[in-house]
């Protein structure tokens, strides 16, 4: 299983069989769960990605959101409580309660337990992961944390508040990104909108609804190939994931690395 740690304790390697005899440092990823779920739930959801290829590459760290669940959770009866939420929002996603406190909370954790190579988020956690990448690029958040090397967005969306849109997305986000988009996800249109604000995104499409999907071998290989560049110290190269688009005059839309995966 992927090496995982649930907050608040920072990760400490216990000389597991993945690490024995290895001096290579794995990529540290902070994982942000969905609305009214928890770090423990996201840990169980990501167990679907169990793969020797990823096990030796990633160290996943999990953080509970700062606010206890203030309403009914959609996973109540499927997963045990407690449940948490990152912030509350209105029906058109333009007004937020607790957003500033939420960003400060994540920032403090990353300073105290980082540095982290990247962020991985599902649903509301994906919204935050993408927003933080945009905010950091403009010097509006995580200013004392090393630049994020990548983000993994599982069913995300853009914030609709005019000021937040300006702060997060007014320029293309250059942080390398992978976007997992479900064909039956009710957030699919907003997933598509979000991935367009990232430069040269890698897209993994799947047939599931609003969930962390199971990945087949091909999808695992795509994700591994994306991540290994950061392990080896290489910089993001659009030609690798954009099929040489900048050199061959292919449109950006046609350059997206898209594959279909099983659910």
CSV table of C-alpha atoms in Angstrom, one decimal:
chain,number,residue,atom,x,y,z
A,1,UNK,CA,0.0,0.0,0.0
A,2,UNK,CA,1.1,3.6,-0.6
A,3,UNK,CA,3.1,4.9,2.3
A,4,UNK,CA,0.7,7.2,4.1
A,5,UNK,CA,0.6,9.4,7.2
A,6,UNK,CA,-2.4,11.1,8.7
A,7,UNK,CA,-1.9,14.5,10.4
A,8,UNK,CA,-1.1,16.0,12.8
A,9,UNK,CA,2.0,13.8,13.2
A,10,UNK,CA,4.7,14.5,10.6
A,11,UNK,CA,5.9,11.5,8.5
A,12,UNK,CA,8.6,9.3,10.0
A,13,UNK,CA,9.9,6.4,8.0
A,14,UNK,CA,9.8,3.2,10.0
A,15,UNK,CA,12.3,1.3,7.7
A,16,UNK,CA,9.4,-0.4,5.9
A,17,UNK,CA,10.1,-2.9,3.1
A,18,UNK,CA,9.7,-0.2,0.5
A,19,UNK,CA,12.5,1.9,2.1
A,20,UNK,CA,14.9,-0.8,3.2
A,21,UNK,CA,18.3,-0.3,1.7
A,22,UNK,CA,17.2,2.8,-0.2
A,23,UNK,CA,18.7,6.2,0.2
A,24,UNK,CA,16.4,8.0,-2.3
A,25,UNK,CA,14.0,10.4,-0.7
A,26,UNK,CA,10.5,10.0,-1.8
A,27,UNK,CA,8.3,12.8,-3.0
A,28,UNK,CA,6.4,14.3,-0.1
A,29,UNK,CA,2.7,15.0,-1.0
A,30,UNK,CA,0.2,16.7,1.2
A,31,UNK,CA,-3.3,15.3,0.6
A,32,UNK,CA,-6.4,17.4,1.1
A,33,UNK,CA,-9.7,15.5,1.5
A,34,UNK,CA,-13.2,16.3,0.2
A,35,UNK,CA,-16.0,18.4,1.7
A,36,UNK,CA,-17.3,16.9,5.0
A,37,UNK,CA,-15.1,13.9,4.9
A,38,UNK,CA,-11.7,13.4,6.6
A,39,UNK,CA,-8.0,12.6,6.2
A,40,UNK,CA,-8.7,9.0,7.2
A,41,UNK,CA,-11.4,8.7,4.5
A,42,UNK,CA,-9.1,10.1,1.7
A,43,UNK,CA,-6.4,7.6,2.9
A,44,UNK,CA,-8.9,4.8,2.3
A,45,UNK,CA,-9.9,6.2,-1.1
A,46,UNK,CA,-6.3,6.5,-2.3
A,47,UNK,CA,-5.7,2.8,-1.3
A,48,UNK,CA,-7.2,2.1,-4.8
A,49,UNK,CA,-4.0,3.5,-6.2
A,50,UNK,CA,-1.8,0.8,-4.5
A,51,UNK,CA,1.0,0.1,-6.9
A,52,UNK,CA,4.7,-0.8,-6.5
A,53,UNK,CA,5.5,1.9,-9.0
A,54,UNK,CA,3.9,4.6,-6.8
A,55,UNK,CA,4.8,3.0,-3.5
A,56,UNK,CA,8.5,3.6,-3.9
A,57,UNK,CA,8.0,7.1,-5.3
A,58,UNK,CA,5.5,8.8,-3.0
A,59,UNK,CA,5.1,9.6,0.7
A,60,UNK,CA,1.5,10.7,1.3
A,61,UNK,CA,0.7,12.9,4.2
A,62,UNK,CA,-2.9,13.6,5.2
A,63,UNK,CA,-4.5,16.6,7.0
A,64,UNK,CA,-7.9,17.0,8.5
A,65,UNK,CA,-9.7,20.2,7.6
A,66,UNK,CA,-9.9,22.9,10.3
A,67,UNK,CA,-13.6,22.9,10.8
A,68,UNK,CA,-15.9,20.1,12.1
A,69,UNK,CA,-18.7,19.2,9.8
A,70,UNK,CA,-21.5,21.8,10.1
A,71,UNK,CA,-24.1,19.8,8.3
A,72,UNK,CA,-24.9,16.3,6.9
A,73,UNK,CA,-22.1,14.5,5.2
A,74,UNK,CA,-22.8,12.7,2.0
A,75,UNK,CA,-20.6,9.8,3.2
A,76,UNK,CA,-22.4,9.3,6.5
A,77,UNK,CA,-23.2,5.7,6.7
A,78,UNK,CA,-20.5,4.8,4.2
A,79,UNK,CA,-17.5,6.0,6.2
A,80,UNK,CA,-17.4,6.5,10.0
A,81,UNK,CA,-17.2,10.0,11.5
A,82,UNK,CA,-15.8,12.4,12.5
A,83,UNK,CA,-16.2,14.6,9.3
A,84,UNK,CA,-14.5,17.9,8.5
A,85,UNK,CA,-14.9,20.7,6.1
A,86,UNK,CA,-12.4,23.2,4.7
A,87,UNK,CA,-14.8,26.1,4.2
A,88,UNK,CA,-18.5,26.7,3.6
A,89,UNK,CA,-19.9,28.3,0.4
A,90,UNK,CA,-23.1,29.5,-1.2
A,91,UNK,CA,-25.0,27.7,-3.9
A,92,UNK,CA,-23.2,29.5,-6.8
A,93,UNK,CA,-19.8,29.2,-5.2
A,94,UNK,CA,-19.1,32.9,-5.0
A,95,UNK,CA,-19.2,33.5,-1.2
A,96,UNK,CA,-17.1,31.6,1.4
A,97,UNK,CA,-17.1,31.3,5.2
A,98,UNK,CA,-13.8,30.3,6.7
A,99,UNK,CA,-11.6,30.6,3.6
A,100,UNK,CA,-9.0,32.9,5.1
A,101,UNK,CA,-8.7,30.7,8.2
A,102,UNK,CA,-8.5,27.6,6.0
A,103,UNK,CA,-5.6,28.9,3.9
A,104,UNK,CA,-3.8,30.0,7.0
A,105,UNK,CA,-4.3,26.6,8.6
A,106,UNK,CA,-2.9,24.8,5.6
A,107,UNK,CA,0.0,27.2,5.3
A,108,UNK,CA,0.9,26.8,8.9
A,109,UNK,CA,0.9,23.0,8.6
A,110,UNK,CA,3.1,23.1,5.5
A,111,UNK,CA,5.6,25.4,7.2
A,112,UNK,CA,5.8,23.2,10.3
A,113,UNK,CA,5.8,19.8,8.7
A,114,UNK,CA,7.2,20.5,5.2
A,115,UNK,CA,8.6,21.1,2.8
A,116,UNK,CA,6.2,19.3,0.5
A,117,UNK,CA,6.9,18.6,-3.1
A,118,UNK,CA,3.3,18.7,-4.1
A,119,UNK,CA,-0.4,18.8,-3.3
A,120,UNK,CA,-3.1,16.2,-4.0
A,121,UNK,CA,-6.7,17.1,-3.5
A,122,UNK,CA,-10.1,15.6,-4.0
A,123,UNK,CA,-13.2,17.7,-4.6
A,124,UNK,CA,-13.0,20.6,-2.1
A,125,UNK,CA,-9.5,19.6,-1.4
A,126,UNK,CA,-8.8,19.8,-5.2
A,127,UNK,CA,-10.3,23.2,-5.3
A,128,UNK,CA,-7.8,24.3,-2.6
A,129,UNK,CA,-4.8,22.6,-4.2
A,130,UNK,CA,-5.3,24.4,-7.5
A,131,UNK,CA,-6.0,27.7,-5.8
A,132,UNK,CA,-2.9,27.5,-3.7
A,133,UNK,CA,-0.8,26.8,-6.7
A,134,UNK,CA,-2.1,29.9,-8.4
A,135,UNK,CA,-1.8,32.0,-5.2
A,136,UNK,CA,1.8,30.9,-4.6
A,137,UNK,CA,2.7,31.8,-8.2
A,138,UNK,CA,1.6,35.4,-7.6
A,139,UNK,CA,3.2,35.6,-4.1
A,140,UNK,CA,-0.2,35.7,-2.3
A,141,UNK,CA,0.2,32.4,-0.3
A,142,UNK,CA,2.9,29.9,0.8
A,143,UNK,CA,5.5,32.7,0.3
A,144,UNK,CA,7.9,31.1,2.7
A,145,UNK,CA,7.4,27.5,1.4
A,146,UNK,CA,9.4,26.3,-1.6
A,147,UNK,CA,7.5,26.4,-4.9
A,148,UNK,CA,5.1,23.6,-5.4
A,149,UNK,CA,6.6,21.2,-7.9
A,150,UNK,CA,3.3,19.7,-8.9
A,151,UNK,CA,-0.4,19.3,-8.0
A,152,UNK,CA,-2.7,16.3,-8.6
A,153,UNK,CA,-6.3,17.4,-9.0
A,154,UNK,CA,-9.1,14.8,-8.5
A,155,UNK,CA,-12.4,16.4,-9.4
A,156,UNK,CA,-11.7,20.0,-8.8
A,157,UNK,CA,-13.3,23.4,-9.7
A,158,UNK,CA,-12.4,27.1,-9.9
A,159,UNK,CA,-13.5,29.5,-7.1
A,160,UNK,CA,-16.1,31.9,-8.5
A,161,UNK,CA,-15.6,34.9,-6.2
A,162,UNK,CA,-14.4,37.7,-8.4
A,163,UNK,CA,-11.5,38.6,-6.1
A,164,UNK,CA,-10.4,35.0,-5.7
A,165,UNK,CA,-10.6,34.4,-9.4
A,166,UNK,CA,-8.3,37.4,-10.0
A,167,UNK,CA,-5.9,36.2,-7.3
A,168,UNK,CA,-5.8,32.5,-8.3
A,169,UNK,CA,-6.4,32.3,-12.1
A,170,UNK,CA,-5.8,35.7,-13.8
A,171,UNK,CA,-2.7,34.2,-15.3
A,172,UNK,CA,-2.0,30.6,-16.4
A,173,UNK,CA,-0.8,28.5,-13.6
A,174,UNK,CA,2.6,27.1,-14.5
A,175,UNK,CA,2.8,24.5,-11.8
A,176,UNK,CA,2.8,21.1,-13.5
A,177,UNK,CA,-0.5,19.3,-12.9
A,178,UNK,CA,-2.5,16.1,-13.4
A,179,UNK,CA,-6.3,16.3,-13.6
A,180,UNK,CA,-8.5,13.2,-13.0
A,181,UNK,CA,-11.9,13.9,-14.7
A,182,UNK,CA,-14.9,11.5,-14.5
A,183,UNK,CA,-17.3,11.3,-17.4
A,184,UNK,CA,-20.2,10.9,-15.0
A,185,UNK,CA,-19.0,13.4,-12.4
A,186,UNK,CA,-21.5,16.1,-11.7
A,187,UNK,CA,-18.5,18.5,-11.5
A,188,UNK,CA,-17.2,17.5,-14.9
A,189,UNK,CA,-17.9,20.9,-16.6
A,190,UNK,CA,-16.1,22.7,-13.8
A,191,UNK,CA,-13.2,20.1,-13.9
A,192,UNK,CA,-12.8,21.0,-17.6
A,193,UNK,CA,-12.9,24.7,-16.8
A,194,UNK,CA,-10.2,24.4,-14.1
A,195,UNK,CA,-7.7,22.4,-16.2
A,196,UNK,CA,-7.7,25.1,-18.8
A,197,UNK,CA,-6.1,27.6,-16.5
A,198,UNK,CA,-3.0,25.3,-16.1
A,199,UNK,CA,-0.2,25.2,-18.6
A,200,UNK,CA,0.2,21.9,-20.3
A,201,UNK,CA,-2.0,19.8,-18.0
A,202,UNK,CA,-1.9,16.0,-18.0
A,203,UNK,CA,-5.5,14.7,-18.2
A,204,UNK,CA,-6.6,11.2,-17.0
A,205,UNK,CA,-10.2,10.5,-17.9
A,206,UNK,CA,-12.2,7.8,-16.2
A,207,UNK,CA,-15.8,6.6,-16.2
A,208,UNK,CA,-16.7,7.0,-12.6
A,209,UNK,CA,-18.9,9.6,-10.8
A,210,UNK,CA,-17.7,12.1,-8.2
A,211,UNK,CA,-15.1,9.9,-6.5
A,212,UNK,CA,-11.4,9.0,-6.3
A,213,UNK,CA,-11.4,6.4,-9.1
A,214,UNK,CA,-9.5,3.1,-9.3
A,215,UNK,CA,-6.7,3.4,-11.8
A,216,UNK,CA,-5.7,0.7,-14.3
A,217,UNK,CA,-2.1,-0.1,-15.2
A,218,UNK,CA,-2.0,2.5,-18.0
A,219,UNK,CA,-3.2,5.3,-15.8
A,220,UNK,CA,-0.7,4.3,-13.1
A,221,UNK,CA,2.0,4.4,-15.7
A,222,UNK,CA,0.9,7.9,-16.9
A,223,UNK,CA,0.9,9.2,-13.3
A,224,UNK,CA,4.3,7.6,-12.6
A,225,UNK,CA,5.8,9.0,-15.7
A,226,UNK,CA,4.6,12.5,-14.7
A,227,UNK,CA,6.0,12.2,-11.2
A,228,UNK,CA,9.3,10.5,-11.9
A,229,UNK,CA,10.6,13.7,-13.5
A,230,UNK,CA,10.5,15.4,-10.1
A,231,UNK,CA,12.2,12.5,-8.4
A,232,UNK,CA,15.1,12.6,-10.9
A,233,UNK,CA,15.5,16.4,-10.5
A,234,UNK,CA,14.3,17.1,-14.1
A,235,UNK,CA,12.2,20.1,-14.9
A,236,UNK,CA,8.7,19.9,-16.3
A,237,UNK,CA,9.0,19.6,-20.1
A,238,UNK,CA,5.9,20.3,-22.1
A,239,UNK,CA,7.2,18.1,-24.9
A,240,UNK,CA,7.0,15.1,-22.7
A,241,UNK,CA,3.3,15.5,-21.8
A,242,UNK,CA,2.3,17.7,-24.6
A,243,UNK,CA,3.4,15.4,-27.4
A,244,UNK,CA,5.9,17.9,-28.7
A,245,UNK,CA,3.2,20.5,-29.3
A,246,UNK,CA,5.3,23.6,-28.9
A,247,UNK,CA,7.8,22.2,-31.4
A,248,UNK,CA,5.3,20.9,-33.9
A,249,UNK,CA,2.8,23.7,-34.0
A,250,UNK,CA,-0.1,21.6,-32.6
A,251,UNK,CA,-2.8,23.4,-30.7
A,252,UNK,CA,-2.6,23.3,-26.9
A,253,UNK,CA,-6.0,21.6,-26.8
A,254,UNK,CA,-4.7,18.7,-29.0
A,255,UNK,CA,-1.6,18.4,-26.8
A,256,UNK,CA,-3.4,17.2,-23.7
A,257,UNK,CA,-2.2,13.7,-22.7
A,258,UNK,CA,-5.6,12.0,-22.3
A,259,UNK,CA,-6.3,8.4,-21.5
A,260,UNK,CA,-9.3,6.3,-20.5
A,261,UNK,CA,-9.2,4.3,-17.3
A,262,UNK,CA,-11.4,1.7,-15.6
A,263,UNK,CA,-13.3,2.6,-12.5
